[in-house]
Tab-separated table of C-alpha atoms and ligand atoms in Angstrom:
chain	number	residue	atom	x	y	z
A	215	THR	CA	52.879	-67.309	10.173
A	216	THR	CA	51.716	-63.802	8.938
A	217	THR	CA	49.436	-62.250	11.135
A	218	ALA	CA	46.262	-60.001	8.502
A	219	GLU	CA	46.761	-56.508	8.899
A	220	PRO	CA	43.755	-55.100	10.941
A	221	SER	CA	40.707	-53.291	9.074
A	222	VAL	CA	39.776	-49.547	9.589
A	223	PHE	CA	36.936	-50.958	10.627
A	224	GLU	CA	38.962	-52.835	13.565
A	225	VAL	CA	41.013	-49.643	14.014
A	226	LEU	CA	38.514	-47.732	14.730
A	227	GLU	CA	36.708	-50.200	17.508
A	228	SER	CA	39.992	-51.032	18.997
A	229	GLU	CA	39.636	-47.396	20.061
A	230	VAL	CA	36.568	-46.795	20.968
A	231	ARG	CA	32.805	-47.644	23.221
A	232	SER	CA	30.595	-47.163	20.289
A	233	TYR	CA	27.385	-48.219	19.868
A	234	CYS	CA	26.800	-51.107	17.517
A	235	ARG	CA	29.737	-53.292	16.634
A	236	GLY	CA	27.701	-55.688	15.038
A	237	TRP	CA	27.816	-53.877	12.415
A	238	PRO	CA	31.716	-54.274	10.821
A	239	ALA	CA	31.696	-51.201	8.528
A	240	VAL	CA	32.722	-47.592	8.020
A	241	PHE	CA	29.988	-45.481	7.431
A	242	ASP	CA	30.289	-42.736	4.858
A	243	ARG	CA	27.757	-41.087	3.473
A	244	ALA	CA	23.896	-41.398	3.871
A	245	GLU	CA	20.061	-40.760	1.052
A	246	GLY	CA	16.915	-41.317	1.575
A	247	SER	CA	16.606	-44.632	3.239
A	248	ARG	CA	20.212	-46.340	1.716
A	249	MET	CA	23.370	-45.734	3.628
A	250	TYR	CA	27.031	-46.544	1.823
A	251	ASP	CA	30.091	-47.144	3.214
A	252	GLU	CA	33.552	-45.682	2.184
A	253	ASP	CA	34.140	-48.674	0.107
A	254	GLY	CA	30.896	-48.081	-1.603
A	255	ARG	CA	29.279	-50.470	0.003
A	256	VAL	CA	25.262	-50.061	0.173
A	257	TRP	CA	22.770	-50.765	3.152
A	258	LEU	CA	19.179	-50.700	2.885
A	259	ASP	CA	18.368	-48.846	6.447
A	260	PHE	CA	15.520	-50.324	8.125
A	261	PHE	CA	17.260	-48.573	11.764
A	262	ALA	CA	16.751	-45.146	10.557
A	263	GLY	CA	18.732	-43.458	12.772
A	264	ALA	CA	17.001	-45.546	16.012
A	265	GLY	CA	14.247	-44.114	14.704
A	266	ALA	CA	15.645	-40.063	14.982
A	267	LEU	CA	14.954	-40.350	10.095
A	268	ASN	CA	11.573	-41.136	9.877
A	269	TYR	CA	12.095	-38.661	6.435
A	270	GLY	CA	14.834	-40.420	5.733
A	271	HIS	CA	18.719	-39.168	5.706
A	272	ASN	CA	19.429	-36.092	4.397
A	273	ASN	CA	15.922	-35.745	3.570
A	274	LYS	CA	16.270	-33.133	-0.263
A	275	VAL	CA	13.517	-30.572	1.628
A	276	LEU	CA	15.077	-30.067	4.939
A	277	LYS	CA	18.573	-30.495	3.694
A	278	ARG	CA	17.758	-27.102	1.374
A	279	ALA	CA	15.757	-25.379	4.501
A	280	LEU	CA	19.248	-26.549	6.415
A	281	LEU	CA	21.444	-25.190	3.892
A	282	ASP	CA	19.821	-21.825	3.885
A	283	TYR	CA	19.942	-20.873	7.346
A	284	LEU	CA	23.129	-21.547	7.402
A	285	GLU	CA	24.138	-19.468	4.073
A	286	ARG	CA	22.476	-16.808	5.302
A	287	ASP	CA	24.514	-16.415	8.712
A	288	GLY	CA	21.952	-18.089	11.441
A	289	VAL	CA	22.546	-18.119	14.582
A	290	THR	CA	23.304	-21.521	14.975
A	291	HIS	CA	24.109	-22.732	19.394
A	292	GLY	CA	22.086	-23.634	20.969
A	293	LEU	CA	21.458	-21.537	24.785
A	294	ASP	CA	16.760	-21.257	24.252
A	295	MET	CA	17.366	-17.714	23.862
A	296	SER	CA	14.476	-16.105	21.782
A	297	THR	CA	15.156	-16.361	17.810
A	298	THR	CA	13.488	-16.644	14.815
A	299	ALA	CA	14.226	-20.126	14.188
A	300	LYS	CA	12.510	-21.379	17.764
A	301	ARG	CA	9.364	-18.632	16.595
A	302	ALA	CA	8.604	-20.544	13.561
A	303	PHE	CA	9.184	-24.068	14.695
A	304	LEU	CA	6.902	-22.869	17.472
A	305	GLU	CA	4.350	-21.047	15.553
A	306	THR	CA	4.257	-24.895	12.958
A	307	PHE	CA	4.063	-26.459	15.837
A	308	ARG	CA	1.440	-25.139	17.833
A	309	ASP	CA	-0.659	-24.986	14.071
A	310	LEU	CA	-0.160	-27.708	12.837
A	311	VAL	CA	0.636	-29.995	15.034
A	312	LEU	CA	-1.437	-28.963	18.630
A	313	GLU	CA	-3.621	-26.702	17.292
A	314	PRO	CA	-5.481	-29.024	15.450
A	315	ARG	CA	-5.456	-32.333	17.772
A	316	GLY	CA	-7.155	-29.687	20.641
A	317	LEU	CA	-3.957	-29.871	22.193
A	318	ASP	CA	-3.134	-26.563	25.195
A	319	HIS	CA	0.307	-28.055	26.032
A	320	LYS	CA	3.070	-25.834	26.436
A	321	VAL	CA	5.916	-26.153	24.918
A	322	MET	CA	9.547	-26.769	27.037
A	323	PHE	CA	12.898	-27.544	24.487
A	324	THR	CA	14.517	-29.790	27.025
A	325	GLY	CA	17.309	-31.666	24.892
A	326	PRO	CA	19.459	-32.477	23.104
A	327	THR	CA	18.565	-36.336	23.531
A	328	GLY	CA	15.562	-38.063	24.125
A	329	ALA	CA	16.601	-39.312	27.911
A	330	ASN	CA	17.053	-34.870	29.017
A	331	ALA	CA	13.676	-34.545	28.004
A	332	VAL	CA	12.459	-37.882	29.766
A	333	GLU	CA	14.493	-36.529	32.780
A	334	ALA	CA	12.044	-32.976	32.175
A	335	ALA	CA	9.645	-34.414	32.333
A	336	LEU	CA	9.719	-37.266	36.005
A	337	LYS	CA	11.322	-34.062	38.140
A	338	LEU	CA	9.105	-31.578	36.965
A	339	ALA	CA	5.596	-33.330	38.032
A	340	ARG	CA	7.305	-34.934	41.038
A	341	LYS	CA	7.636	-30.921	41.677
A	342	VAL	CA	4.457	-30.806	40.562
A	343	LYS	CA	2.798	-33.391	43.198
A	344	GLY	CA	5.396	-32.778	45.891
A	345	ARG	CA	5.766	-36.900	45.901
A	346	GLU	CA	8.184	-38.911	44.708
A	347	THR	CA	7.290	-42.028	43.189
A	348	VAL	CA	6.270	-42.521	39.467
A	349	VAL	CA	4.993	-45.424	38.494
A	350	SER	CA	6.446	-48.120	35.188
A	351	PHE	CA	6.531	-51.030	32.734
A	352	THR	CA	8.109	-53.612	32.380
A	353	ASN	CA	10.201	-53.610	29.787
A	354	ALA	CA	9.699	-50.317	29.109
A	355	PHE	CA	12.605	-47.785	28.031
A	356	HIS	CA	12.733	-44.566	29.085
A	357	GLY	CA	16.900	-43.474	28.796
A	358	MET	CA	20.087	-43.942	30.219
A	359	SER	CA	20.971	-41.059	33.333
A	360	LEU	CA	19.602	-42.258	36.581
A	361	GLY	CA	16.062	-40.980	36.735
A	362	ALA	CA	15.469	-42.668	33.416
A	363	LEU	CA	17.112	-45.286	34.218
A	364	ALA	CA	15.651	-45.524	37.328
A	365	VAL	CA	11.544	-45.911	35.657
A	366	THR	CA	13.104	-48.556	32.516
A	367	GLY	CA	12.147	-52.375	33.432
A	368	ASN	CA	15.462	-53.924	32.346
A	369	ALA	CA	17.263	-55.263	35.007
A	370	PHE	CA	20.935	-55.707	32.601
A	371	LYS	CA	20.555	-51.381	31.572
A	372	ARG	CA	19.681	-50.576	35.336
A	373	ALA	CA	22.588	-53.220	36.114
A	374	GLY	CA	24.250	-50.322	34.746
A	375	ALA	CA	23.716	-47.556	37.158
A	376	GLY	CA	25.596	-50.049	40.037
A	377	VAL	CA	24.260	-48.290	42.472
A	378	PRO	CA	20.563	-48.502	43.649
A	379	LEU	CA	17.712	-46.511	41.814
A	380	VAL	CA	14.617	-45.352	43.741
A	381	HIS	CA	11.442	-43.712	43.848
A	382	SER	CA	10.451	-45.930	40.603
A	383	VAL	CA	7.636	-49.429	40.820
A	384	PRO	CA	7.268	-51.768	38.392
A	385	MET	CA	2.901	-52.751	37.519
A	386	PRO	CA	2.774	-55.526	33.927
A	387	PHE	CA	2.640	-53.584	30.565
A	388	ASP	CA	-0.311	-54.312	28.896
A	389	ASP	CA	-1.174	-58.115	28.395
A	390	TYR	CA	2.583	-58.908	30.441
A	391	PHE	CA	2.368	-62.331	31.681
A	392	GLY	CA	-0.948	-62.896	29.492
A	393	GLY	CA	-2.267	-59.407	31.605
A	394	THR	CA	-5.801	-57.403	31.390
A	395	VAL	CA	-7.296	-54.508	32.266
A	396	GLU	CA	-8.373	-55.967	35.660
A	397	ASP	CA	-4.989	-56.276	36.462
A	398	PHE	CA	-5.661	-51.621	37.606
A	399	LEU	CA	-7.488	-53.219	39.684
A	400	TRP	CA	-5.310	-54.981	41.599
A	401	PHE	CA	-2.719	-52.155	41.508
A	402	GLU	CA	-5.870	-50.007	42.386
A	403	ARG	CA	-6.145	-52.051	45.826
A	404	LEU	CA	-2.175	-51.144	46.432
A	405	LEU	CA	-2.557	-47.543	46.147
A	406	GLY	CA	-5.827	-48.148	48.537
A	407	ASP	CA	-3.856	-50.121	51.199
A	408	ARG	CA	-1.737	-48.629	53.873
A	409	GLY	CA	-0.312	-52.093	54.056
A	410	SER	CA	1.443	-51.966	50.512
A	411	GLY	CA	4.332	-48.992	51.742
A	412	LEU	CA	2.630	-47.823	47.921
A	413	GLY	CA	2.183	-44.254	49.018
A	414	ARG	CA	0.655	-42.192	46.507
A	415	PRO	CA	2.256	-42.475	43.339
A	416	ALA	CA	3.555	-38.723	41.451
A	417	ALA	CA	3.201	-40.249	37.882
A	418	VAL	CA	3.259	-42.760	35.514
A	419	ILE	CA	5.306	-43.315	32.587
A	420	VAL	CA	4.267	-44.875	29.686
A	421	GLU	CA	5.342	-46.456	25.931
A	422	THR	CA	2.020	-46.814	23.861
A	423	VAL	CA	3.999	-49.290	21.754
A	424	GLN	CA	7.704	-50.033	24.079
A	425	GLY	CA	10.273	-49.824	21.038
A	426	GLU	CA	13.135	-51.675	23.134
A	427	GLY	CA	10.767	-53.681	25.131
A	428	GLY	CA	10.450	-56.015	21.591
A	429	VAL	CA	7.861	-53.709	19.711
A	430	ASN	CA	5.354	-54.370	22.773
A	431	VAL	CA	2.017	-52.346	21.314
A	432	ALA	CA	-0.987	-51.386	24.106
A	433	ARG	CA	-4.269	-51.364	22.983
A	434	PRO	CA	-6.368	-48.844	23.059
A	435	GLU	CA	-8.329	-49.899	25.596
A	436	TRP	CA	-5.687	-50.713	28.613
A	437	LEU	CA	-4.500	-46.853	27.751
A	438	ARG	CA	-7.940	-45.165	28.668
A	439	GLY	CA	-8.375	-47.438	31.240
A	440	LEU	CA	-4.490	-46.476	32.716
A	441	ALA	CA	-5.214	-42.187	32.024
A	442	ASP	CA	-8.198	-43.166	34.299
A	443	LEU	CA	-6.396	-44.630	36.539
A	444	CYS	CA	-4.342	-42.087	36.674
A	445	ARG	CA	-7.366	-39.616	36.963
A	446	ARG	CA	-8.675	-41.237	39.838
A	447	TRP	CA	-5.956	-41.662	41.916
A	448	ASP	CA	-4.048	-37.790	40.738
A	449	MET	CA	-1.341	-38.965	39.434
A	450	LEU	CA	0.178	-37.542	35.728
A	451	LEU	CA	0.789	-39.699	33.293
A	452	ILE	CA	3.246	-39.219	31.246
A	453	VAL	CA	3.966	-40.591	27.641
A	454	ASP	CA	7.123	-41.163	26.663
A	455	ASP	CA	6.950	-40.442	22.784
A	456	VAL	CA	10.723	-40.129	21.208
A	457	GLN	CA	10.353	-43.204	19.800
A	458	MET	CA	6.944	-44.107	18.909
A	459	GLY	CA	6.092	-39.798	18.168
A	460	CYS	CA	6.656	-37.686	14.935
A	461	GLY	CA	4.118	-39.949	13.070
A	462	ARG	CA	6.215	-43.649	13.324
A	463	THR	CA	2.900	-45.098	14.576
A	464	GLY	CA	0.422	-43.206	11.793
A	465	ALA	CA	-0.644	-40.321	13.336
A	466	PHE	CA	1.907	-37.062	14.466
A	467	PHE	CA	1.290	-38.408	18.568
A	468	SER	CA	0.923	-42.745	19.820
A	469	PHE	CA	-1.977	-41.708	22.023
A	470	GLU	CA	-3.643	-40.128	19.509
A	471	GLU	CA	-5.460	-43.446	18.201
A	472	ALA	CA	-6.524	-44.254	21.864
A	473	GLY	CA	-8.433	-40.746	22.382
A	474	ILE	CA	-6.055	-39.916	25.809
A	475	VAL	CA	-4.394	-36.714	26.276
A	476	PRO	CA	-1.481	-36.451	28.063
A	477	ASP	CA	-0.421	-34.543	31.120
A	478	VAL	CA	3.117	-34.707	29.664
A	479	VAL	CA	4.123	-35.646	27.044
A	480	THR	CA	8.223	-35.795	25.396
A	481	LEU	CA	9.347	-36.000	21.854
A	482	ALA	CA	13.187	-36.107	21.080
A	483	LYS	CA	14.736	-37.975	18.003
A	484	SER	CA	12.491	-37.327	14.761
A	485	ILE	CA	11.182	-34.489	16.005
A	486	SER	CA	14.267	-32.198	14.385
A	487	GLY	CA	13.267	-34.531	10.965
A	488	TYR	CA	17.763	-34.542	10.347
A	489	GLY	CA	18.814	-36.015	13.386
A	490	LEU	CA	20.182	-33.288	14.380
A	491	PRO	CA	19.321	-33.421	18.169
A	492	MET	CA	15.634	-31.505	19.587
A	493	ALA	CA	14.392	-32.990	22.244
A	494	LEU	CA	10.791	-31.124	24.003
A	495	THR	CA	8.711	-32.052	26.522
A	496	LEU	CA	5.219	-30.899	27.121
A	497	PHE	CA	2.760	-30.505	29.569
A	498	ARG	CA	-0.763	-28.992	30.609
A	499	PRO	CA	-0.393	-24.863	31.600
A	500	GLU	CA	-1.216	-25.811	34.950
A	501	LEU	CA	1.805	-27.667	35.289
A	502	ASP	CA	3.925	-24.826	34.341
A	503	VAL	CA	5.142	-24.111	38.495
A	504	TRP	CA	8.930	-23.932	37.125
A	505	GLU	CA	10.532	-20.587	37.807
A	506	PRO	CA	13.051	-19.567	34.981
A	507	GLY	CA	16.851	-21.487	35.941
A	508	GLU	CA	15.399	-24.319	37.897
A	509	HIS	CA	15.469	-25.977	34.583
A	510	ASN	CA	17.821	-24.506	31.722
A	511	GLY	CA	21.396	-26.135	29.901
A	512	THR	CA	22.974	-24.735	27.243
A	513	PHE	CA	22.247	-27.125	24.310
A	514	ARG	CA	18.660	-27.093	25.134
A	515	GLY	CA	17.569	-24.552	21.893
A	516	ASN	CA	19.289	-25.379	18.977
A	517	ASN	CA	18.463	-23.954	16.202
A	518	PRO	CA	19.811	-25.246	13.022
A	519	ALA	CA	17.517	-28.324	14.400
A	520	PHE	CA	14.647	-25.522	14.782
A	521	VAL	CA	14.581	-25.246	11.269
A	522	THR	CA	14.886	-28.603	9.803
A	523	ALA	CA	11.909	-29.616	12.216
A	524	THR	CA	10.016	-26.431	10.759
A	525	ALA	CA	10.038	-27.417	7.325
A	526	ALA	CA	9.953	-31.478	7.907
A	527	LEU	CA	6.200	-30.469	10.117
A	528	ASP	CA	5.365	-27.449	6.813
A	529	THR	CA	6.480	-31.087	4.350
A	530	TYR	CA	5.185	-33.849	5.731
A	531	TRP	CA	2.238	-32.517	8.695
A	532	ALA	CA	0.359	-30.621	6.762
A	533	ASP	CA	-2.418	-33.014	5.928
A	534	GLY	CA	-3.856	-36.468	6.791
A	535	GLN	CA	-1.252	-38.090	3.793
A	536	THR	CA	1.519	-38.643	6.120
A	537	GLU	CA	-0.632	-40.813	8.487
A	538	LYS	CA	-2.616	-42.079	5.828
A	539	GLN	CA	0.019	-43.526	3.760
A	540	THR	CA	1.974	-44.505	6.947
A	541	LEU	CA	-0.760	-47.560	8.007
A	542	ALA	CA	-1.141	-48.307	4.342
A	543	ARG	CA	2.895	-48.789	3.716
A	544	GLY	CA	2.375	-50.665	6.905
A	545	GLU	CA	0.341	-52.594	5.834
A	546	ARG	CA	2.661	-54.199	3.680
A	547	VAL	CA	5.124	-54.850	6.050
A	548	GLU	CA	2.823	-57.093	8.386
A	549	ALA	CA	1.626	-58.748	4.826
A	550	ALA	CA	5.246	-60.086	4.501
A	551	LEU	CA	6.110	-60.406	8.015
A	552	ARG	CA	2.873	-62.915	8.499
A	553	ALA	CA	3.648	-65.019	5.481
A	554	ILE	CA	7.631	-65.730	6.808
A	555	ALA	CA	6.383	-66.310	10.631
A	556	ALA	CA	3.523	-68.706	8.655
A	557	GLU	CA	6.514	-70.512	6.285
A	558	HIS	CA	9.083	-70.435	9.814
A	559	GLY	CA	6.580	-71.638	12.336
A	560	ASP	CA	8.322	-73.623	14.205
A	561	GLU	CA	10.544	-70.806	14.959
A	562	VAL	CA	8.795	-67.471	14.854
A	563	ALA	CA	7.121	-66.488	17.711
A	564	GLY	CA	4.958	-63.794	16.659
A	565	VAL	CA	4.540	-60.497	14.468
A	566	ARG	CA	3.982	-57.142	16.685
A	567	GLY	CA	3.444	-53.304	15.627
A	568	ARG	CA	2.111	-50.816	14.812
A	569	GLY	CA	2.817	-47.672	11.666
A	570	LEU	CA	5.924	-48.454	11.017
A	571	VAL	CA	7.481	-49.675	13.894
A	572	TRP	CA	6.817	-54.423	13.371
A	573	GLY	CA	8.688	-56.990	15.655
A	574	LEU	CA	9.707	-60.221	14.984
A	575	GLU	CA	9.913	-62.708	18.032
A	576	PHE	CA	11.742	-65.921	17.796
A	577	HIS	CA	11.545	-68.601	20.033
A	578	ASP	CA	15.437	-69.583	20.104
A	579	LYS	CA	16.702	-66.319	21.831
A	580	THR	CA	19.492	-66.118	19.733
A	581	HIS	CA	18.275	-66.088	16.743
A	582	ALA	CA	17.368	-62.306	16.134
A	583	SER	CA	20.641	-61.431	16.247
A	584	ARG	CA	21.545	-64.345	13.730
A	585	VAL	CA	18.992	-63.288	11.359
A	586	CYS	CA	19.945	-59.385	11.827
A	587	ALA	CA	23.588	-60.236	10.964
A	588	ARG	CA	22.688	-62.062	7.906
A	589	ALA	CA	20.697	-59.329	6.529
A	590	PHE	CA	23.963	-56.948	7.487
A	591	GLU	CA	25.826	-58.710	4.803
A	592	LEU	CA	22.749	-59.280	2.218
A	593	GLY	CA	23.010	-55.206	2.543
A	594	LEU	CA	19.598	-54.774	5.618
A	595	LEU	CA	20.237	-52.958	8.557
A	596	ILE	CA	18.589	-54.151	11.094
A	597	GLU	CA	17.944	-54.031	14.977
A	598	THR	CA	17.564	-56.672	17.719
A	599	SER	CA	15.182	-55.620	20.850
A	600	GLY	CA	13.230	-57.310	23.448
A	601	PRO	CA	14.597	-58.156	26.996
A	602	GLU	CA	16.217	-60.467	25.422
A	603	SER	CA	16.915	-59.050	21.812
A	604	GLU	CA	14.392	-61.704	20.721
A	605	VAL	CA	12.786	-59.410	18.415
A	606	VAL	CA	14.058	-58.317	14.851
A	607	LYS	CA	12.644	-54.457	14.688
A	608	LEU	CA	11.780	-52.699	11.680
A	609	LEU	CA	12.051	-48.993	11.627
A	610	PRO	CA	12.133	-47.636	7.983
A	611	PRO	CA	11.755	-43.828	7.859
A	612	LEU	CA	8.582	-43.471	7.074
A	613	THR	CA	9.536	-42.518	2.979
A	614	THR	CA	10.844	-45.424	2.670
A	615	THR	CA	8.973	-46.334	-1.530
A	616	PRO	CA	6.714	-49.800	-1.491
A	617	ASP	CA	9.739	-50.945	-3.721
A	618	GLU	CA	12.656	-49.872	-0.949
A	619	LEU	CA	10.139	-51.653	0.955
A	620	ASP	CA	9.588	-55.637	-0.648
A	621	GLU	CA	13.693	-55.921	-1.593
A	622	GLY	CA	14.247	-55.023	2.300
A	623	LEU	CA	11.127	-57.495	3.435
A	624	LEU	CA	12.513	-59.963	0.756
A	625	VAL	CA	16.012	-59.561	2.344
A	626	LEU	CA	14.345	-59.981	5.710
A	627	ALA	CA	13.243	-63.265	4.670
A	628	ARG	CA	16.635	-64.232	3.020
A	629	ALA	CA	18.216	-64.053	6.212
A	630	VAL	CA	15.371	-65.978	8.396
A	631	ALA	CA	15.242	-69.196	5.884
A	632	GLU	CA	19.176	-68.937	6.108
A	633	THR	CA	19.416	-68.653	9.547
A	634	ALA	CA	16.540	-71.218	9.538
B	235	PMP	N1	12.629	-42.255	24.658
B	235	PMP	C1	11.781	-44.136	24.644
B	235	PMP	C2	10.723	-44.285	24.731
B	235	PMP	C3	13.635	-44.348	23.592
B	235	PMP	O1	12.994	-45.550	22.750
B	235	PMP	C4	14.463	-43.591	24.467
B	235	PMP	C5	15.823	-44.196	22.976
B	235	PMP	N2	16.091	-45.293	22.507
B	235	PMP	C6	14.613	-42.469	25.028
B	235	PMP	C7	13.939	-42.047	25.303
B	235	PMP	C8	15.860	-41.949	25.060
B	235	PMP	O2	16.589	-41.362	24.394
B	235	PMP	P1	18.099	-40.618	23.867
B	235	PMP	O3	18.814	-42.302	23.455
B	235	PMP	O4	17.491	-40.111	22.723
B	235	PMP	O5	18.376	-40.447	25.093
């Protein structure tokens, strides 16, 4: 008998623990909304580096800015020193993002990763309030480090810790168990009841749309109710905008639609715009309690990332065009998904989303994974989300053209039909 030679992919995978074992390809280059493997096979990318590439792969404007910076030997290390690249980012972020939205939050570089920004937010909230407990939600995802995992609502991921995760209490996310805004009433009764043992939490951490949790969209009135609850019980409101920020849901910050102002906000993924690691924690000025050195790290101030982040803000956020375009393109995606749902009424359990993040939920828990596997073969990169991977998640770059969206949605429709 002859055994087939292992593929390059199989050799690679036998030596490392890599992220996407569901995608048997060795990727080589990427441009806009497309990725290419080493043999030149091409995929439309509706995953966008897990939401880190809102402006597409190798965005031409951002690439030019980065090349110019490297060409003139700009500082490339990641220490959070004062640099011209950092100053330019901060000025642009203040002028184009914070001030137009009436936000006076301080900016702290807490990256490289989203989990780092969340850890900083949790640690700061506990330090400010001098209390331990943080309230988080069913199906929430906030990262893999111990603090961020403690507020993540996924039993499988929590089990990865191997130890009990302390000081967090779960609350039902909007509409979970068919819940309503009235859920806050019973939670408030627990807060006020010494018999609950809950005491007074330091903070509440929430995603306005749960990305990993299955594209669960919080209604604006629910978010306003939550903000109100936080105010009345002196808990800080932390919005984790790592995945839904930087325009994913339309507005720059995902909480803008609800008209709430969080005490603390986390940003990462698409803030550098080029896939370079960068994470921020924003907080109200009165929460600035850390002494110098109480929270630091070697890779907090990624200068090349500041350069691409500044170019991204200048290019996409100097006016309201990106928001308008994202909402319009989102309507196109929603219409296509509703057509798929109508055609496959027995299989599809729901369509949910906002801006350019959409989820297609299936009744059969294995169906979403089969759709993603078939889509890969047909040239489309998409991933599942949800507690049982029952939701196909679409996260195309915001720069994906209407034609490319249509092309990807046709592939998706075909993948759903062929796996029915
Ligand atoms: N928060 C949210 C809402 C996320 O979606 C993620 C990543 N999926 C994280 C935090 C963690 O980010 P990172 O993987 O960069 O640590």
